[in-house]
Amino acid sequence: MKRYVLLTSLLMAAILTCQADEQKKITLSSDHAKETVVLSYANIFVSLAENDGESGKVKIEIENLDEQNVLVLFDRAYDEKTIKKMPTSITFDKTFGGTKNKRVIDPYSGDGDRVMLFRPSDKYDLPLVAVSNGNAVVCRLPIYIAKYKGKKMNKLLLLEKQVIELNIEAEFKPSAEYLGLKKRCDDLERELSRSGLCPNPRHKPSIERQKAGFTNKITDLKRDIDSAIAAHGWTSADNGYKRYTAMKTMLDGLDLDSHERDCGRHKVSGGGGGHKCSYCSLSLQQIYHKLDDLYKKIYSSSNRKAAKKAVMSQANALYKCCTDASCSRHASQWKSGGDGYKQKITERYNRISGI
């Protein structure tokens, strides 16, 4: 009979322990910035406190709904001897599981630096929890339910423990700052591709002034990107830093020379036509080496897709300069094999295109 009672008691304790452990999945976003976990003894409010489009902070608030008992969160794994000597002496109830005098407190997993007491109707914030875009973070809350004892109310008796695991995932929309900078970058690239740079001596403004205008826009954009990175205090390890510097990489890859083309508005009767660009002055060997440099730049990049996008217009312009039948400098050389560089240029251009 004694064995039966002991076995039943152990089984009930195991069941209560399993019931006490709860997992709550919480997904926060810019459109859904707050969720509430409703428990019989407490409300847990989880909300986005701040974000920059890549990382952010989550605020967790606990409200004690129990009108009789105190909720306790511990910041570290104290032993029984230590909690008993605290200003508010804390001991375990005789029904609490574990071996007396050998039990150790189950601590809160966050950045707390003190024991937190939630009296009836109290509502307090926990330290902010760091999150990153699209990733989940687990916040474990071992909540002890306790009651005051003694006439002076200077002692706490731990009655039971409830463990709540908050599996928090955050999804941020890109910030207005990022979207604004990205739009300026995309607009500049689109303008350059659409209008090009006319090298015709009759064109106004001159090719030098056209290039200077784009160079100034690129410089201004890179300065604004650097200012934004500095304002956020990001380091090279931060996702925000990587995302913003990717825009600078794209700007650095804008090769103005490769966008030179006659706008077609300066034809003079009897004048000759034909291909003309800034690469016409290069030999086929020099064009090959430029393509080879572009290939190595893409291949060694940590983001090959972005690196390819940044240099592909230059690669196309270099290849066109060789293959355009109207190019007075290269057409005949290309047709005759270019002293072996025709094959090398074709192979290197195909490798760039295939990455």
XYZ file of C-alpha atoms in Angstrom:
355
model
C 0.000 0.000 0.000
C 2.856 2.386 0.892
C 4.537 1.614 -2.439
C 1.282 2.343 -4.250
C 0.856 5.685 -2.502
C 4.496 6.622 -3.206
C 4.184 5.651 -6.866
C 0.945 7.590 -7.213
C 2.533 10.664 -5.619
C 5.527 10.508 -7.957
C 3.252 10.082 -10.980
C 1.118 13.060 -9.969
C 4.245 15.172 -9.456
C 5.477 14.211 -12.930
C 2.091 15.086 -14.457
C 2.032 18.459 -12.712
C 5.581 19.177 -13.910
C 4.659 18.383 -17.518
C 1.545 20.514 -17.289
C 3.568 23.400 -15.897
C 5.873 23.561 -18.935
C 4.170 25.532 -21.695
C 5.489 26.676 -25.064
C 4.030 29.714 -26.772
C 4.882 30.639 -30.362
C 4.733 34.371 -31.003
C 5.226 36.041 -34.385
C 5.662 39.795 -34.372
C 5.835 42.087 -37.385
C 5.453 45.726 -38.307
C 1.746 45.021 -38.888
C 1.318 42.852 -35.778
C 3.504 44.447 -33.134
C 1.965 43.005 -29.955
C 0.682 39.690 -28.604
C -0.677 38.699 -25.202
C -0.164 35.314 -23.565
C -3.083 34.757 -21.177
C -2.439 32.405 -18.249
C -4.636 31.616 -15.285
C -2.353 33.520 -12.943
C -0.713 36.132 -15.222
C -0.767 38.046 -18.483
C 2.436 38.191 -20.506
C 2.560 41.058 -23.015
C 5.115 40.691 -25.842
C 5.654 43.641 -28.190
C 8.139 45.181 -30.616
C 9.922 48.020 -28.869
C 12.118 49.140 -31.765
C 13.595 47.956 -35.069
C 15.706 49.286 -37.907
C 14.573 46.848 -40.584
C 17.258 44.278 -39.734
C 17.341 43.937 -35.963
C 15.267 45.129 -33.057
C 14.221 44.793 -29.432
C 11.254 42.985 -27.941
C 9.605 44.138 -24.718
C 8.120 41.561 -22.350
C 5.763 42.657 -19.558
C 4.337 40.422 -16.850
C 1.132 41.249 -15.008
C 0.269 39.265 -11.871
C -3.435 38.279 -11.914
C -3.229 36.168 -8.763
C -4.899 38.128 -5.963
C -3.309 36.029 -3.207
C 0.182 35.087 -4.313
C 3.423 36.643 -5.510
C 5.178 35.742 -8.776
C 8.968 35.510 -8.671
C 11.594 35.469 -11.434
C 15.189 34.792 -10.447
C 18.169 36.173 -12.344
C 20.546 33.300 -11.492
C 20.712 29.764 -10.136
C 20.749 30.451 -6.402
C 21.008 27.605 -3.882
C 18.637 27.288 -0.912
C 21.134 28.716 1.547
C 21.562 31.893 -0.497
C 17.866 32.671 -1.058
C 17.148 32.112 2.611
C 19.595 34.921 3.486
C 18.090 37.449 1.079
C 16.463 40.667 2.477
C 13.150 38.953 1.844
C 13.955 35.457 3.060
C 12.845 32.820 0.543
C 12.307 29.149 1.294
C 10.678 26.199 -0.437
C 7.300 24.890 0.693
C 7.418 21.399 2.144
C 5.400 20.082 -0.813
C 7.866 21.509 -3.358
C 9.719 18.766 -5.240
C 13.423 17.984 -4.902
C 15.814 17.109 -2.096
C 15.704 19.530 0.790
C 18.759 21.815 1.127
C 20.050 20.651 -2.285
C 17.549 22.391 -4.551
C 18.763 25.068 -6.948
C 16.694 27.884 -8.420
C 15.809 27.665 -12.118
C 16.758 31.151 -13.457
C 15.267 33.406 -16.130
C 17.161 33.095 -19.440
C 17.270 36.825 -20.176
C 19.606 39.634 -19.099
C 18.061 40.231 -15.684
C 20.354 41.343 -12.859
C 18.031 41.015 -9.863
C 15.263 38.919 -8.331
C 11.936 40.227 -9.632
C 8.860 40.098 -7.397
C 5.400 40.642 -8.888
C 2.851 41.307 -6.170
C -0.896 41.005 -6.898
C -1.861 43.421 -9.742
C 1.791 44.388 -10.337
C 2.896 44.849 -13.959
C 6.603 45.215 -14.748
C 8.892 45.160 -17.798
C 11.641 42.579 -18.187
C 14.955 43.585 -19.815
C 14.571 44.036 -23.595
C 15.274 40.979 -25.740
C 17.345 41.369 -28.931
C 15.894 39.867 -32.135
C 16.935 39.821 -35.790
C 14.764 39.883 -38.883
C 13.228 36.502 -39.749
C 14.924 34.670 -36.869
C 13.438 33.175 -33.724
C 14.660 33.647 -30.158
C 13.570 31.561 -27.183
C 12.851 33.351 -23.923
C 12.413 30.945 -21.011
C 10.437 32.150 -17.990
C 10.549 29.883 -14.906
C 7.871 31.663 -12.850
C 7.740 30.732 -9.183
C 4.410 31.165 -7.421
C 4.938 32.133 -3.794
C 3.141 33.517 -0.764
C 4.199 35.753 2.108
C 4.417 34.273 5.539
C 5.031 35.755 8.983
C 3.490 38.811 10.567
C 6.128 41.159 9.138
C 5.622 39.849 5.575
C 9.390 39.564 5.193
C 9.455 35.913 4.202
C 8.392 34.166 0.990
C 7.404 30.546 0.603
C 7.837 29.056 -2.888
C 4.762 26.937 -3.622
C 5.280 25.813 -7.232
C 7.066 26.598 -10.489
C 5.493 27.259 -13.888
C 7.847 27.291 -16.891
C 6.730 29.305 -19.912
C 8.836 29.234 -23.088
C 8.219 32.105 -25.485
C 9.378 31.249 -28.997
C 9.476 34.742 -30.496
C 9.958 35.356 -34.211
C 10.178 38.853 -35.653
C 9.583 39.904 -39.257
C 10.413 43.525 -40.045
C 9.548 45.564 -43.078
C 12.494 47.497 -44.507
C 12.739 50.887 -42.820
C 11.662 54.066 -44.597
C 15.285 55.194 -44.451
C 16.513 52.084 -46.273
C 13.713 52.179 -48.845
C 14.494 55.837 -49.579
C 18.219 55.208 -50.104
C 17.537 52.067 -52.165
C 15.133 53.968 -54.421
C 17.721 56.698 -55.034
C 20.295 54.051 -55.967
C 17.900 52.238 -58.301
C 16.736 55.497 -59.901
C 20.336 56.541 -60.562
C 21.202 53.188 -62.137
C 18.035 53.321 -64.250
C 18.743 56.883 -65.389
C 22.279 55.996 -66.406
C 21.154 52.900 -68.335
C 18.276 54.705 -70.038
C 19.950 57.967 -71.055
C 23.576 56.886 -71.359
C 26.439 59.358 -71.792
C 26.852 60.925 -75.195
C 30.508 61.482 -76.202
C 29.649 63.393 -79.380
C 31.497 66.750 -79.380
C 28.263 68.430 -80.487
C 26.369 67.209 -77.401
C 25.552 69.703 -74.669
C 26.566 69.345 -71.902
C 29.930 67.835 -72.741
C 30.805 64.250 -71.886
C 32.988 65.521 -69.018
C 30.107 67.468 -67.480
C 27.704 64.546 -67.967
C 30.078 62.252 -66.091
C 30.688 64.853 -63.392
C 26.924 65.084 -62.788
C 26.620 61.336 -62.229
C 29.822 61.203 -60.160
C 28.444 63.882 -57.832
C 25.168 61.973 -57.409
C 27.079 58.786 -56.591
C 29.268 60.621 -54.073
C 26.257 62.211 -52.375
C 24.472 58.866 -52.120
C 27.505 57.086 -50.656
C 27.923 59.888 -48.114
C 24.280 59.562 -47.041
C 24.642 55.779 -46.725
C 27.762 56.195 -44.563
C 25.937 58.741 -42.386
C 23.055 56.304 -41.858
C 25.442 53.485 -40.895
C 27.242 55.775 -38.428
C 23.949 56.982 -36.913
C 22.904 53.374 -36.204
C 26.304 52.531 -34.728
C 26.576 49.366 -36.840
C 29.770 47.330 -37.159
C 30.744 45.089 -40.084
C 29.156 42.112 -38.288
C 25.677 43.664 -38.235
C 23.073 42.755 -40.876
C 22.149 46.415 -41.292
C 25.764 47.283 -42.106
C 25.921 44.537 -44.745
C 22.616 45.591 -46.289
C 23.580 49.247 -46.556
C 27.129 48.586 -47.815
C 25.623 46.401 -50.569
C 24.144 49.628 -51.965
C 27.590 51.245 -51.903
C 29.027 48.217 -53.723
C 26.398 48.624 -56.428
C 27.272 52.314 -56.785
C 30.991 51.543 -56.969
C 30.248 49.104 -59.792
C 28.618 51.744 -61.997
C 31.164 52.117 -64.785
C 30.423 55.418 -66.506
C 32.698 54.664 -69.461
C 30.653 51.594 -70.380
C 27.535 53.772 -70.750
C 29.024 56.033 -73.409
C 26.965 55.980 -76.593
C 25.957 58.520 -79.157
C 22.469 59.762 -78.503
C 21.818 59.917 -82.266
C 20.785 63.539 -82.339
C 24.006 64.927 -83.855
C 24.173 63.280 -87.294
C 25.589 65.408 -90.102
C 24.779 64.577 -93.722
C 27.630 62.726 -95.339
C 29.114 61.851 -91.963
C 30.261 58.345 -91.180
C 28.641 56.061 -88.644
C 29.938 53.022 -86.796
C 30.598 51.842 -83.279
C 32.383 54.231 -80.916
C 32.937 53.899 -77.152
C 35.568 54.596 -74.533
C 36.998 51.071 -74.944
C 37.792 51.499 -78.625
C 41.225 52.813 -77.674
C 42.097 49.529 -75.928
C 43.759 46.545 -77.551
C 42.087 43.135 -77.469
C 44.683 42.054 -74.918
C 43.748 44.963 -72.635
C 40.028 44.183 -73.037
C 40.705 40.558 -72.081
C 42.549 41.629 -68.919
C 39.683 43.954 -67.939
C 37.170 41.107 -68.348
C 39.461 38.808 -66.379
C 39.619 41.372 -63.559
C 35.805 41.573 -63.498
C 35.541 37.777 -63.356
C 37.951 37.573 -60.412
C 36.082 40.358 -58.613
C 32.793 38.440 -58.907
C 34.315 35.052 -58.053
C 36.019 36.303 -54.869
C 32.947 38.233 -53.660
C 30.893 36.993 -50.696
C 27.765 37.912 -52.695
C 28.404 36.882 -56.292
C 24.908 37.752 -57.463
C 25.259 41.363 -56.305
C 28.833 41.616 -57.584
C 27.799 40.335 -61.019
C 24.922 42.792 -61.212
C 27.283 45.651 -60.362
C 29.765 44.917 -63.181
C 27.646 43.245 -65.886
C 27.017 46.460 -67.818
C 30.771 47.025 -68.078
C 31.340 43.423 -69.189
C 28.670 43.788 -71.888
C 30.213 47.035 -73.143
C 33.699 45.485 -73.305
C 32.419 42.465 -75.221
C 30.330 44.578 -77.599
C 33.374 46.698 -78.404
C 35.100 43.544 -79.679
C 32.206 41.957 -81.510
C 30.490 44.958 -83.116
C 31.118 44.640 -86.846
C 31.030 48.441 -87.196
C 33.924 49.001 -84.752
C 36.722 50.522 -86.808
C 39.365 49.480 -84.255
C 38.488 45.863 -83.502
C 36.228 44.481 -86.260
C 39.000 43.293 -88.562
C 41.136 41.980 -85.673
C 38.183 40.063 -84.254
C 37.368 38.536 -87.629
C 40.928 37.279 -87.991
C 41.084 35.750 -84.510
C 42.729 38.613 -82.650
C 46.044 36.806 -82.115
C 44.346 34.276 -79.848
C 42.523 36.850 -77.710
C 39.173 36.314 -79.480
C 38.859 32.884 -77.886
C 40.099 34.131 -74.486
C 37.698 37.077 -74.441
C 34.745 34.889 -75.449
C 35.594 32.303 -72.796
C 35.989 34.905 -70.041
C 32.797 36.755 -70.994
C 30.818 33.479 -71.004
C 32.168 32.637 -67.544
C 31.020 36.022 -66.224
C 27.595 35.592 -67.791
C 27.252 32.071 -66.367
C 28.029 32.877 -62.732
